[in-house]
Short mmCIF file of C-alpha atoms in Angstrom, two decimals:
data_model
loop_
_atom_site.label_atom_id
_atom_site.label_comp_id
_atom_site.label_asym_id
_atom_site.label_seq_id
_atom_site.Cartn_x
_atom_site.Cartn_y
_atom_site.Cartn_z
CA UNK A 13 0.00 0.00 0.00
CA UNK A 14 1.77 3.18 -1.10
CA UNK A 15 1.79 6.18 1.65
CA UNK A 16 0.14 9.63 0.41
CA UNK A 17 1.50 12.68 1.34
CA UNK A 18 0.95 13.71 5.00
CA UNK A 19 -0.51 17.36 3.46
CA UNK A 20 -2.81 15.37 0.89
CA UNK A 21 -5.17 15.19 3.90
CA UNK A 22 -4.76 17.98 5.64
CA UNK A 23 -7.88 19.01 5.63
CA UNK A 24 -9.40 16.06 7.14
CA UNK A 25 -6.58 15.64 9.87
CA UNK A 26 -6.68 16.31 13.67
CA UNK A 27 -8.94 19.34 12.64
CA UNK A 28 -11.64 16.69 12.68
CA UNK A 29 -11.72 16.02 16.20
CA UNK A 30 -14.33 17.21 18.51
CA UNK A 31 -12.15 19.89 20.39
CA UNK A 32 -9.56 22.31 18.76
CA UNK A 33 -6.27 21.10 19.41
CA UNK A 34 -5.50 24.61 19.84
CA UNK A 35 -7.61 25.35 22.74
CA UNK A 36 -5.20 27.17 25.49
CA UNK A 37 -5.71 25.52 28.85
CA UNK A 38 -4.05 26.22 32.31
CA UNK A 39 -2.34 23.62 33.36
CA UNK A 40 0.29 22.89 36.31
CA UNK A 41 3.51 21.87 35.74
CA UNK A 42 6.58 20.44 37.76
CA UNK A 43 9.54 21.43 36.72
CA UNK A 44 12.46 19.61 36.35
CA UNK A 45 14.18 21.46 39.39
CA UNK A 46 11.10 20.93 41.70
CA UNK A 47 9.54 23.91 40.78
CA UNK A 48 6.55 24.07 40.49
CA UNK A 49 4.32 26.31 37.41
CA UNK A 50 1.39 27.42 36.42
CA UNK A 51 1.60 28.30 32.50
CA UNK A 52 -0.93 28.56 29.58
CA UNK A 53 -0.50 25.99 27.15
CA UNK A 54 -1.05 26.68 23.35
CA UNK A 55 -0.54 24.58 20.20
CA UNK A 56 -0.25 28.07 18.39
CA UNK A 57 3.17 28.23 19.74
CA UNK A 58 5.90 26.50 19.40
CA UNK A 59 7.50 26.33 23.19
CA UNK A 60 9.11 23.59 25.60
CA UNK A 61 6.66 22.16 28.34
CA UNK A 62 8.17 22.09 32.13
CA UNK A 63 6.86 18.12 31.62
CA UNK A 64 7.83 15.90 29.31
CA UNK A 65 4.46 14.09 27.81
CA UNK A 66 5.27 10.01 28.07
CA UNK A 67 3.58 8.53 25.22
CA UNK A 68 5.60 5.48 25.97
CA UNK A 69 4.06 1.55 27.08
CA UNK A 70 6.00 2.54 30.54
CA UNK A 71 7.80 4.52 32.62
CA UNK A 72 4.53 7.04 32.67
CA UNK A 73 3.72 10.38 33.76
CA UNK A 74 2.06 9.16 37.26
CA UNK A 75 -1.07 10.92 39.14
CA UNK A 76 -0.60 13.60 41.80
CA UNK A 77 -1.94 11.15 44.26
CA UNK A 78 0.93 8.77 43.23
CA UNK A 79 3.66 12.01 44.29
CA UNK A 80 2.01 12.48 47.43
CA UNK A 81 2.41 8.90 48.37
CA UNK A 82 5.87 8.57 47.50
CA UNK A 83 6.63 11.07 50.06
CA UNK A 84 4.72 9.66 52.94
CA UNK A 85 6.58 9.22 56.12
CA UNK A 86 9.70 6.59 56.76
CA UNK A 87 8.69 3.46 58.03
CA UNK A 88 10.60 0.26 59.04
CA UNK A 89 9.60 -2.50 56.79
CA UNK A 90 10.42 -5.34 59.67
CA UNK A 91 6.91 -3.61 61.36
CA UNK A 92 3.57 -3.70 61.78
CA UNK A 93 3.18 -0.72 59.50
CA UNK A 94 4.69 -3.02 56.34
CA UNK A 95 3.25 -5.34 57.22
CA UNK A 96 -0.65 -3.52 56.81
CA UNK A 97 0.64 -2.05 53.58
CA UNK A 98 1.90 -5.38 52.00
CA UNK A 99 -1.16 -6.87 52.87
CA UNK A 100 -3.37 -4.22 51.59
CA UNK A 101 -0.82 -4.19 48.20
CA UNK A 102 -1.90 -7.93 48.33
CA UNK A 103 -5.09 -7.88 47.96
CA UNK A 104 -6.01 -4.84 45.68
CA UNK A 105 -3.91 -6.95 43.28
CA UNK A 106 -6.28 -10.13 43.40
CA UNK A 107 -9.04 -7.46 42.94
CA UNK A 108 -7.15 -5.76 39.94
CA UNK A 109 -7.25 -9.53 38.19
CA UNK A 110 -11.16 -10.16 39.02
CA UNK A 111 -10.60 -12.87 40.99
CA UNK A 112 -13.48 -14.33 42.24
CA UNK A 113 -12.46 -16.26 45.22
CA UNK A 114 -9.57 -14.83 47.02
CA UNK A 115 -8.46 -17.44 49.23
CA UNK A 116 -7.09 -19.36 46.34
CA UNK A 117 -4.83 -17.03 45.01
CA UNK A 118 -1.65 -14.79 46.74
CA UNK A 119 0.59 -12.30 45.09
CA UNK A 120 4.22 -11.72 45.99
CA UNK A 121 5.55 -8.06 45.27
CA UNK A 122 9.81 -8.08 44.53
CA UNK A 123 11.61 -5.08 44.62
CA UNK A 124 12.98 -4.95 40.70
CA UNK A 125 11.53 -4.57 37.00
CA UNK A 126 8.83 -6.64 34.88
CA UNK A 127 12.45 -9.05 34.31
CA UNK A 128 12.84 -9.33 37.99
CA UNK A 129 9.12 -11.18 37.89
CA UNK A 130 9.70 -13.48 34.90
CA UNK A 131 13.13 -14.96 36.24
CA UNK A 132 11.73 -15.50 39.81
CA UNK A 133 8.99 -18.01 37.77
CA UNK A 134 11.23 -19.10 35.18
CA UNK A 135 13.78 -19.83 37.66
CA UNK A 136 11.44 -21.53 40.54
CA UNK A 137 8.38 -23.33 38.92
CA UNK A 138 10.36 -25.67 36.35
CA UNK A 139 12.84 -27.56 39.00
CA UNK A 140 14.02 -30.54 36.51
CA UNK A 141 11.06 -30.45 34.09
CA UNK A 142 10.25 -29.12 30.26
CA UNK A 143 9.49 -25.63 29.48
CA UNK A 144 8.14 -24.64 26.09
CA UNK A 145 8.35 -20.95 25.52
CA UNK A 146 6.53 -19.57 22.84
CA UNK A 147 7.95 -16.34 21.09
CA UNK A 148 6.67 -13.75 18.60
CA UNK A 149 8.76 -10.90 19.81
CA UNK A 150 11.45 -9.47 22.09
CA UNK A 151 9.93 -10.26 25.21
CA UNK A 152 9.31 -13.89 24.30
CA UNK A 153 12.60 -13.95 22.88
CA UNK A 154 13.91 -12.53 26.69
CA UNK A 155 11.76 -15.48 28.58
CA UNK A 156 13.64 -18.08 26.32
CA UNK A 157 17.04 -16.41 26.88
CA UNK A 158 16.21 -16.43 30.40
CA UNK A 159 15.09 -19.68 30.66
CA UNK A 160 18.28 -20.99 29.05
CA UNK A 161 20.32 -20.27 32.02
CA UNK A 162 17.87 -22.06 34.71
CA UNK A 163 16.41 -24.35 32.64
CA UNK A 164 18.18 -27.42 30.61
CA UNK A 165 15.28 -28.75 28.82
CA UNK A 166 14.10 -25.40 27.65
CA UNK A 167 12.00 -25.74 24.38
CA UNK A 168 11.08 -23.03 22.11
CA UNK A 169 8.69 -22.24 19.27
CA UNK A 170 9.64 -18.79 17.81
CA UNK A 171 7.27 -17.27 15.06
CA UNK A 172 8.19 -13.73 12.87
CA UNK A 173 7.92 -11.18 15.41
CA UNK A 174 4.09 -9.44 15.45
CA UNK A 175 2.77 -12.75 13.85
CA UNK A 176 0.63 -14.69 15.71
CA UNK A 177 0.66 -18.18 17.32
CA UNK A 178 -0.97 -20.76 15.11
CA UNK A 179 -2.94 -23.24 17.29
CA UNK A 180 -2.14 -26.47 15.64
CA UNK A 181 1.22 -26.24 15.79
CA UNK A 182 1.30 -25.80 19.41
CA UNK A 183 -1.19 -28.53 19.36
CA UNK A 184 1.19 -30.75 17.55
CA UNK A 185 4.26 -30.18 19.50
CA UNK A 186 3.00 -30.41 23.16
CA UNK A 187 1.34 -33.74 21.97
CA UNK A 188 5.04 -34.97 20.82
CA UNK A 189 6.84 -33.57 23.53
CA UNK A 190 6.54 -33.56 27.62
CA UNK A 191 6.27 -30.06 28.61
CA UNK A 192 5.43 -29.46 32.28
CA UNK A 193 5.51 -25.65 31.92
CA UNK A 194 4.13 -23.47 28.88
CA UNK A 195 5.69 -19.73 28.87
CA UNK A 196 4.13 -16.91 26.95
CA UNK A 197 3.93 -12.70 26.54
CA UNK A 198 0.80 -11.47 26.88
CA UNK A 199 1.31 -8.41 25.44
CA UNK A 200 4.55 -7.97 22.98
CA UNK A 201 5.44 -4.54 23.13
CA UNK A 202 7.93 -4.75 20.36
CA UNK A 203 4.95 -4.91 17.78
CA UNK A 204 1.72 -4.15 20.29
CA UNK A 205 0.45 -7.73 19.54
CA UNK A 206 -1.87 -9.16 22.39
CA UNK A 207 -1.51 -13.00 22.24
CA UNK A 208 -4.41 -14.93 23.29
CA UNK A 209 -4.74 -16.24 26.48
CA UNK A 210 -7.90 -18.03 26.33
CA UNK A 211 -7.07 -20.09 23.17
CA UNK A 212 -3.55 -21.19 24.88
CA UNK A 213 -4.69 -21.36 28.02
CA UNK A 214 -7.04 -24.60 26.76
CA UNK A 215 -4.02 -26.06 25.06
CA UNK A 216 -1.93 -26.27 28.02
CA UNK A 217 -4.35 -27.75 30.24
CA UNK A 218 -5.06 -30.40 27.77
CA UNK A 219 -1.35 -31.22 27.84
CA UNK A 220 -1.46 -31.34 31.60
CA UNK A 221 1.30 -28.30 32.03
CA UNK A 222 1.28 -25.36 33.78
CA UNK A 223 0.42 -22.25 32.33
CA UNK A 224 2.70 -19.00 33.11
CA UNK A 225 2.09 -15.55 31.66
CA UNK A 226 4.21 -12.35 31.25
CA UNK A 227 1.67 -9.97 31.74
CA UNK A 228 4.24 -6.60 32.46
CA UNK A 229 2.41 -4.37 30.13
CA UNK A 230 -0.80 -5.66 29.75
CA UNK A 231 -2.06 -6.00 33.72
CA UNK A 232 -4.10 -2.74 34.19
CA UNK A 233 -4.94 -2.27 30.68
CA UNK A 234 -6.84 -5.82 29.47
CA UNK A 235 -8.89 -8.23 31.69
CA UNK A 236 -6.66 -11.47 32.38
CA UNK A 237 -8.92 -14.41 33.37
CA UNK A 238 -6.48 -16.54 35.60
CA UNK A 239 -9.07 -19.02 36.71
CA UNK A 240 -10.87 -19.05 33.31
CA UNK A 241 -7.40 -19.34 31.27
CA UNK A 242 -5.77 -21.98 33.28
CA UNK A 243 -3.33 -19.37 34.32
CA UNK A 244 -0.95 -20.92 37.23
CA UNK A 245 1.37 -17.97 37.59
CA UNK A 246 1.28 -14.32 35.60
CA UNK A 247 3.96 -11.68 36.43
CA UNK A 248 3.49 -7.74 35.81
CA UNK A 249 5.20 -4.22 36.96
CA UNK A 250 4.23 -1.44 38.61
CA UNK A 251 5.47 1.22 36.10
CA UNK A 252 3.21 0.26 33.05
CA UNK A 253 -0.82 0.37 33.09
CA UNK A 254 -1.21 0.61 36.61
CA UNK A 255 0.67 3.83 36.48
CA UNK A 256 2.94 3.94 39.26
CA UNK A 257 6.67 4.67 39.62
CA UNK A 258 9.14 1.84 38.12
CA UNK A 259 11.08 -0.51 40.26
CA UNK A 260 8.47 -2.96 41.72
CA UNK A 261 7.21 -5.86 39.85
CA UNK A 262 4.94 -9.01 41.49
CA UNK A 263 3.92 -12.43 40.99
CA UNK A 264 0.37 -13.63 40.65
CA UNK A 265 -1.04 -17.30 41.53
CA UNK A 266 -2.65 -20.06 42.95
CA UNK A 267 -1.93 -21.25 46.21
CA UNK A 268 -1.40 -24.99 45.10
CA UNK A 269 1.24 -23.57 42.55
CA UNK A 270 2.92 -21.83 45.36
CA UNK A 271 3.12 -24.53 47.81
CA UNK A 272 5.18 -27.07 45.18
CA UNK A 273 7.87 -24.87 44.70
CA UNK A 274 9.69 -25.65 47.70
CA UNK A 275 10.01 -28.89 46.28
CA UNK A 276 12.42 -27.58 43.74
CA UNK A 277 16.09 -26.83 44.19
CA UNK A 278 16.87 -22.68 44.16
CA UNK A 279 18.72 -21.76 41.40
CA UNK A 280 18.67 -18.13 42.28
CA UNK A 281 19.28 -16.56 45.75
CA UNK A 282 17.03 -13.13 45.45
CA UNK A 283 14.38 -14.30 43.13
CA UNK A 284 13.11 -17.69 44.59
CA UNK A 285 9.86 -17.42 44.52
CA UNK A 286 9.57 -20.28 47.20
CA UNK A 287 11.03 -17.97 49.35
CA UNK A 288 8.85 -15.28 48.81
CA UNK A 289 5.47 -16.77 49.55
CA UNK A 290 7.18 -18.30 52.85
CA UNK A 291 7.89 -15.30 53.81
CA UNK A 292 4.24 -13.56 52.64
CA UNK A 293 2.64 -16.32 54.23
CA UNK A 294 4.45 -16.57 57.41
CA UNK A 295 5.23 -13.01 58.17
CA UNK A 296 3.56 -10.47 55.86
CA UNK A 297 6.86 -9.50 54.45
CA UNK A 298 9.60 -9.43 51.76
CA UNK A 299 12.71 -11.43 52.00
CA UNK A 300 14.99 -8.63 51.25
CA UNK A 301 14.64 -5.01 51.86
CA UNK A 302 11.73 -3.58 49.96
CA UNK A 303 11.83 -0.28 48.30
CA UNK A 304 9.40 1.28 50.79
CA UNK A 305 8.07 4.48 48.96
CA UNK A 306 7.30 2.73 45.92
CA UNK A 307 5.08 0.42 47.53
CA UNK A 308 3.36 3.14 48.87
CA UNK A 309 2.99 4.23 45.97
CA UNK A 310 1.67 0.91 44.31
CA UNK A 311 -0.57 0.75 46.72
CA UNK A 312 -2.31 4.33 46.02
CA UNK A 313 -2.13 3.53 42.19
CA UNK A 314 -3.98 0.36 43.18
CA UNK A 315 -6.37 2.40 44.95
CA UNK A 316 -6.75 4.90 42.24
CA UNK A 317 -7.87 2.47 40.14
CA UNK A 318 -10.05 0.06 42.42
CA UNK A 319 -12.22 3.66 43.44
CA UNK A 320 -12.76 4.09 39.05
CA UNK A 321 -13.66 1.03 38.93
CA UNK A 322 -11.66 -1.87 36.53
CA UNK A 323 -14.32 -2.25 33.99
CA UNK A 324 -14.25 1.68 33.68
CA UNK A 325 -10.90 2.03 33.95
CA UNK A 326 -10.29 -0.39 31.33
CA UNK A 327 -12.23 1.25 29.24
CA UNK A 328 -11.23 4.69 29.14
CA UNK A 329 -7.84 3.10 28.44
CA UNK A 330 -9.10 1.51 25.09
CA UNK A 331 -10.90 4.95 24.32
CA UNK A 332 -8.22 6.74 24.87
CA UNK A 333 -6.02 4.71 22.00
CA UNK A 334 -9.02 4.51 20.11
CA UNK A 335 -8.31 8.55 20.00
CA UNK A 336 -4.88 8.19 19.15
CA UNK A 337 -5.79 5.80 16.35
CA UNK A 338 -8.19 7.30 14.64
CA UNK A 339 -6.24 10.93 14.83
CA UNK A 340 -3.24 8.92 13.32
CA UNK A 341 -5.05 7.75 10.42
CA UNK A 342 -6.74 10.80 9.54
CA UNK A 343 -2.66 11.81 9.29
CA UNK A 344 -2.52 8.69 6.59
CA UNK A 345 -0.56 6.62 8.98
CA UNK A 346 -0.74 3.37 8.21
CA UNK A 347 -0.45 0.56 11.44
CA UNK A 348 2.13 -2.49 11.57
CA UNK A 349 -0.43 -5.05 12.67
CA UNK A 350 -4.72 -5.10 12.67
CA UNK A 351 -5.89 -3.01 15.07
CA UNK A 352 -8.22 -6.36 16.57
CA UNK A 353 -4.65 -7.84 17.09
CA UNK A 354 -3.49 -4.68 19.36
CA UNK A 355 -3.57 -4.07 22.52
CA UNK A 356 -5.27 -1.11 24.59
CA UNK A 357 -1.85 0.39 25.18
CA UNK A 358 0.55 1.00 22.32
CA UNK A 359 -0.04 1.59 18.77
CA UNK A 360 3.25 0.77 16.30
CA UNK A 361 3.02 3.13 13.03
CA UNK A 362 4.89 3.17 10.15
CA UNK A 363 7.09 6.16 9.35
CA UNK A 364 6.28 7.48 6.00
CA UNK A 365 8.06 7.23 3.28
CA UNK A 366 11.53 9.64 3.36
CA UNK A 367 11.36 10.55 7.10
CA UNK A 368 13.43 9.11 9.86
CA UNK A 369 12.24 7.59 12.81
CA UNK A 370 15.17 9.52 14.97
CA UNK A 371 14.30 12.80 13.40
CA UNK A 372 10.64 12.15 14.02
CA UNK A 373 11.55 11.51 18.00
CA UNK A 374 13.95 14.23 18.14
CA UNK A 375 11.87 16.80 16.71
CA UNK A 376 8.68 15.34 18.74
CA UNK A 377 11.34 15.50 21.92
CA UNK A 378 11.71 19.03 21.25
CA UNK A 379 8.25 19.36 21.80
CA UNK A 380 8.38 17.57 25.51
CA UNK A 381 6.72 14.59 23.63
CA UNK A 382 8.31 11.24 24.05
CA UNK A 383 8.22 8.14 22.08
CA UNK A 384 9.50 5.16 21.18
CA UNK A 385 11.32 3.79 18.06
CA UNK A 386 11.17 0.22 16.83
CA UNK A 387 13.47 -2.11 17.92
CA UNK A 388 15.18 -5.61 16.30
CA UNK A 389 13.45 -5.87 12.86
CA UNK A 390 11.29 -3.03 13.11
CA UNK A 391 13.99 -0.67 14.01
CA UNK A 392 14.25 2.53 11.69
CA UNK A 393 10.49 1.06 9.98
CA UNK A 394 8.39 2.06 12.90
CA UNK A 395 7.17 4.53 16.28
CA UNK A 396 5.10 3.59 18.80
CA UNK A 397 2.37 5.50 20.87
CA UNK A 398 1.64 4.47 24.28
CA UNK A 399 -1.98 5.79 25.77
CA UNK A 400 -1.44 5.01 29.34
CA UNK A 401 -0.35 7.11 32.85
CA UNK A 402 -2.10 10.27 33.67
CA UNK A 403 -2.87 11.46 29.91
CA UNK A 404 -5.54 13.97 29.83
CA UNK A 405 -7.96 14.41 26.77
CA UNK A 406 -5.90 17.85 25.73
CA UNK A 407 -2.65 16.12 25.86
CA UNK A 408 -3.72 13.84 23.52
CA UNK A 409 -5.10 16.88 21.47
CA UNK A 410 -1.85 18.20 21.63
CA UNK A 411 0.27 15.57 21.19
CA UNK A 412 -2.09 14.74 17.03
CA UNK A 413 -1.04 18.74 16.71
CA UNK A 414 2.35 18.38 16.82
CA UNK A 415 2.63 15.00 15.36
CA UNK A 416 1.01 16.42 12.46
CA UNK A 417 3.19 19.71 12.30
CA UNK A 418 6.59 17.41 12.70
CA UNK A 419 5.48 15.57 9.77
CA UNK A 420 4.54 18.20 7.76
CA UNK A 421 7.83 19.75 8.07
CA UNK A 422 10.06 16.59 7.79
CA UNK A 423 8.23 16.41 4.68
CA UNK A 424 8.79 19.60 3.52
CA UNK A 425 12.64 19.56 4.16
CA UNK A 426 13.36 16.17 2.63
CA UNK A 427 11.02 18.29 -0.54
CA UNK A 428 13.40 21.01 -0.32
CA UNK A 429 16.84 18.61 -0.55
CA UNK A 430 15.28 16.68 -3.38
CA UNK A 431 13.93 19.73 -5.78
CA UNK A 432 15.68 22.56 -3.94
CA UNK A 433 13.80 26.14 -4.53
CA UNK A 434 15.22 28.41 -7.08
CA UNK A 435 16.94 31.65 -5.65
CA UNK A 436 14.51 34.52 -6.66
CA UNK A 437 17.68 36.43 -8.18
CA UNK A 438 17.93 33.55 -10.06
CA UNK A 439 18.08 34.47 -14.41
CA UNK A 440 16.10 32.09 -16.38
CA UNK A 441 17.82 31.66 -19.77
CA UNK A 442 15.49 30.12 -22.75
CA UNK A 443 17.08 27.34 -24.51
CA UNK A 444 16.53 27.83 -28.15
CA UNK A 445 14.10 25.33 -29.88
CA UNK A 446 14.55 22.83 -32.75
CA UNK A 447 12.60 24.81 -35.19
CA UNK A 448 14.71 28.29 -34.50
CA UNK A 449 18.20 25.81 -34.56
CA UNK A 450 17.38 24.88 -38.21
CA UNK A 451 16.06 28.27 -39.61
CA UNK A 452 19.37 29.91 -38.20
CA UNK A 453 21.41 27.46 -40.39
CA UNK A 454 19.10 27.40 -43.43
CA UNK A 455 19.88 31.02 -43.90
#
C-alpha cells in the first residue's frame, strides 16, 4: 500500500476532532528542578513544556496522588506498618485480576523490573522439568534467553515477530513432547500484539502443564482471566498500566502452585519465589529489603484504580487509543499489525516514506513529547504510541497537533533537498528550440 502525502489530507486531519487542538488551557507543571508552574498551554506556539508528555508503554507520567504517596513518612519495613501495607498491596492486586475467590490465590511483590518477575517463575516453577516458551517478539525472545540459564530442557517455538501463534502447531508439539511448563507474553510490546490467552490457556491444560504468563504491560490495561485461562502464575510491573513509579514488579497465583515450589532446588538466591510466599505467608513480608516508597505508591495507584472502577478504567484506556488511532489515520498513517490484534496500550506506526524515525523523536522530543522507536526488525520502519499514565484528553489533542506539524515539516525539508527552490535572483535563460536551430542554419 503506497503512503500519500501527510498534506494530501490535511484538511481532514486532527482538525476533525471534537475539540480544537489549539484550545489554550491552564495547566500545572513540575519542573524539572522541583519547581513548580502554572503556564498557559497553546498549540499556536511552538514552546518547551516544564513536563515531558510520556507517550511510551511505561515509565509514565504518574497521578498527583501517586507524588504524594511517594513522600509519605519513613517506616521500618520489619513492622507492623509493612506489614498492613503489603497486605493491603496484596489484595487490591487479586481485585485488579477479578478474581473471584480470594483465598485461592496470593501475590508476591519483589523489589525490581517486569524481568525481575519473569526470572523468579522461570527460575522456581520448572525444577528438573520441560518448558516450552513460545515467542513472537522481544519479550518472548527474553523469557527463552532467560530460561536458558535455569532451565536445561528449555524448548522453544519462535514465530516472525508481530505474527501470531498458530494453534495447531502448538497442538502438535506439546502432543510430541513432555512439557510441564508453557511460557508466553501477553502483550509484545515490540509490535503491540496481544496473544491470546484463552485459546492457549485450553491447550496447556489439555497437555497437563502449567500455564505462566508475562503480563508486564498488559495488567491494568486488558482483563486477564487466571481461573478461566488456566493461568498458574502471571507476572506484571508497577510502572506500566497501573501507572505507578518503576522498580516494583509481582507475581500472581494459585496457592497450590505456590506450595510445590519448595520442592524444587533454588537456582537463584534473590528471586526464589519459594522464598517469597514463605515469607508472605508466614510473616507479611519481603525477604529482602523492599523499596518502601514505591510500595506506597503501588498501593495508592492500586487504589486509584479500584475507586474508578476496573471495567471503567479499562475502558477509558481503550478509548483513549481509540483517540490516538483514529487521529493517526486521519494523518494517513498506516499501522504495523490489525488493530483487533493490538492491545489497549501502544499503537506501532509506520514512518512514512523519506522521514526518519530519529528525526521524528527528536523533533517530537523538542516538543516535551516522548516516544519510542522500533526495535530488532522493526527498528528505523516504525514509532510507537503508548496511551497510558495520567494522559488527559488535551494532551492527547496536543500531542495529534504536533505529530502532524513534525510531519509536515520533515516532509517539507526532505522536498526542499530533493527539488531545492530556485533563488529569486535567479536568471532564467530560454534554450533555443529545434525549429529556430534549423532556420538559423538554413539562412
Amino acid at each position: 500500500m503506497t503512503t500519500a502525502p501527510v498534506g494530501a489530507v490535511l484538511s481532514n486531519s486532527i482538525c476533525a476532532l471534537s475539540m480544537s487542538p489549539t484550545e489554550p488551557r491552564a495547566r500545572t507543571y513540575y519542573g524539572r528542578g522541583g519547581s513548580m508552574t502554572h503556564v498557559i498551554v497553546s498549540l499556536e506556539h511552538d514552546q518547551m513544556l516544564d513536563k515531558y508528555l510520556l507517550f511510551t508503554p511505561g515509565p509514565v507520567n504518574v497521578a498527583e496522588t501517586l507524588r504524594a504517596a511517594i513522600c509519605k513518612e519513613d517506616i521500618c519495613h520489619r513492622e507492623p506498618d509493612f506489614d498492613a501495607l503489603l497486605e493491603g498491596i496484596e489484595d487490591k492486586l487479586l481485585s485488579l485480576f477479578q478474581i473471584r475467590n480470594h483465598a485461592r490465590y496470593r501475590a508476591v511483590v519483589i523489589t525490581g523490573s517486569g524481568t525481575a518477575a519473569n526470572e523468579a517463575i522461570l527460575s522456581s516453577v520448572v525444577g528438573k522439568g520441560a518448558i516450552l516458551i513460545l515467542s513472537n517478539g522481544e519479550f518472548g525472545e527474553r523469557l527463552h534467553k532467560t530460561s536458558r540459564i535455569h532451565n536445561k530442557r528449555t524448548h522453544l517455538i519462535e514465530v516472525p515477530w508481530g505474527k501470531p501463534f498458530d494453534p495447531v502447531q502448538i497442538k502438535t508439539y506439546l502432543t510430541n513432547h513432555k512439557i510441564d511448563v508453557v511460557a508466553m507474553v501477553h502483550h509484545e510490546t515490540c509490535s503491540g500484539m496481544l496473544n491470546s490467552l484463552v485459546d492457549i490457556g485450553e491447550l496447556v491444560k489439555a497437555a497437563g502443564a502449567l500455564f505462566v504468563v508475562d503480563g508486564v504491560s498488559s495488567v491494568g490495561a486488558e482483563v486477564i482471566d487466571m481461573e478461566a485461562c488456566n493461568i498458574a502464575f502471571v507476572s506484571s510491573s508497577s510502572s506500566k498500566a497501573i501507572g505507578s513509579y518503576p522498580g516494583l514488579s509481582f507475581v500472581v497465583g494459585r496457592i497450590k502452585n505456590f506450595k510445590r515450589l519448595k520442592h524444587h532446588t533454588a537456582k537463584t538466591t534473590y528471586l526464589n519465589l519459594a522464598t517469597f510466599y514463605a515469607f508472605l505467608k508466614q510473616h507479611s513480608q519481603t525477604p529482602n529489603t523492599p523499596a518502601v516508597p514505591l510500595f506506597f505508591a503501588l498501593d495508592q495507584a492500586l487504589t486509584d484504580i479500584l475507586r474508578e472502577g476496573v471495567v471503567k478504567r479499562f475502558a477509558r484506556i481503550k478509548a483513549r487509543a481509540d483517540i490516538l488511532r483514529i487521529g493517526m489515520r486521519r494523518l494517513n498513517l498506516d499501522f504495523l499489525i490489525d488493530e483487533a490484534d493490538m492491545c489497549s496500550i501502544l499503537t506501532t506506526v509506520q514512518v512514512p516514506p523519506s522521514i526518519s524515525v530519529r528525526d521524528l523523536r527528536d523533533r517530537l522530543r523538542e516538543k516535551s513529547i516522548i516516544i519510542y522507536e522500533g526495535k530488532g526488525c522493526f527498528a528505523g520502519k516504525v514509532f510507537q504510541v503508548g496511551n497510558i499514565g495520567e494522559l488527559s484528553d488535551y494532551d492527547i489533542r496536543f500531542f495529534l497537533a504536533a505529530l502532524k506539524d513534525v510531519l509536515l515539516t520533515l516532509q517539507a525539508e526532505v522536498a526542499e533537498l530533493v527539488a531545492p527552490a530556485r533563488p529569486k535572483t535567479a536568471t532564467l535563460i530560454l534554450l533555443p528550440t529545434r525549429d529556430h536551430l534549423e532556420a538559423k542554419v538554413m539562412s
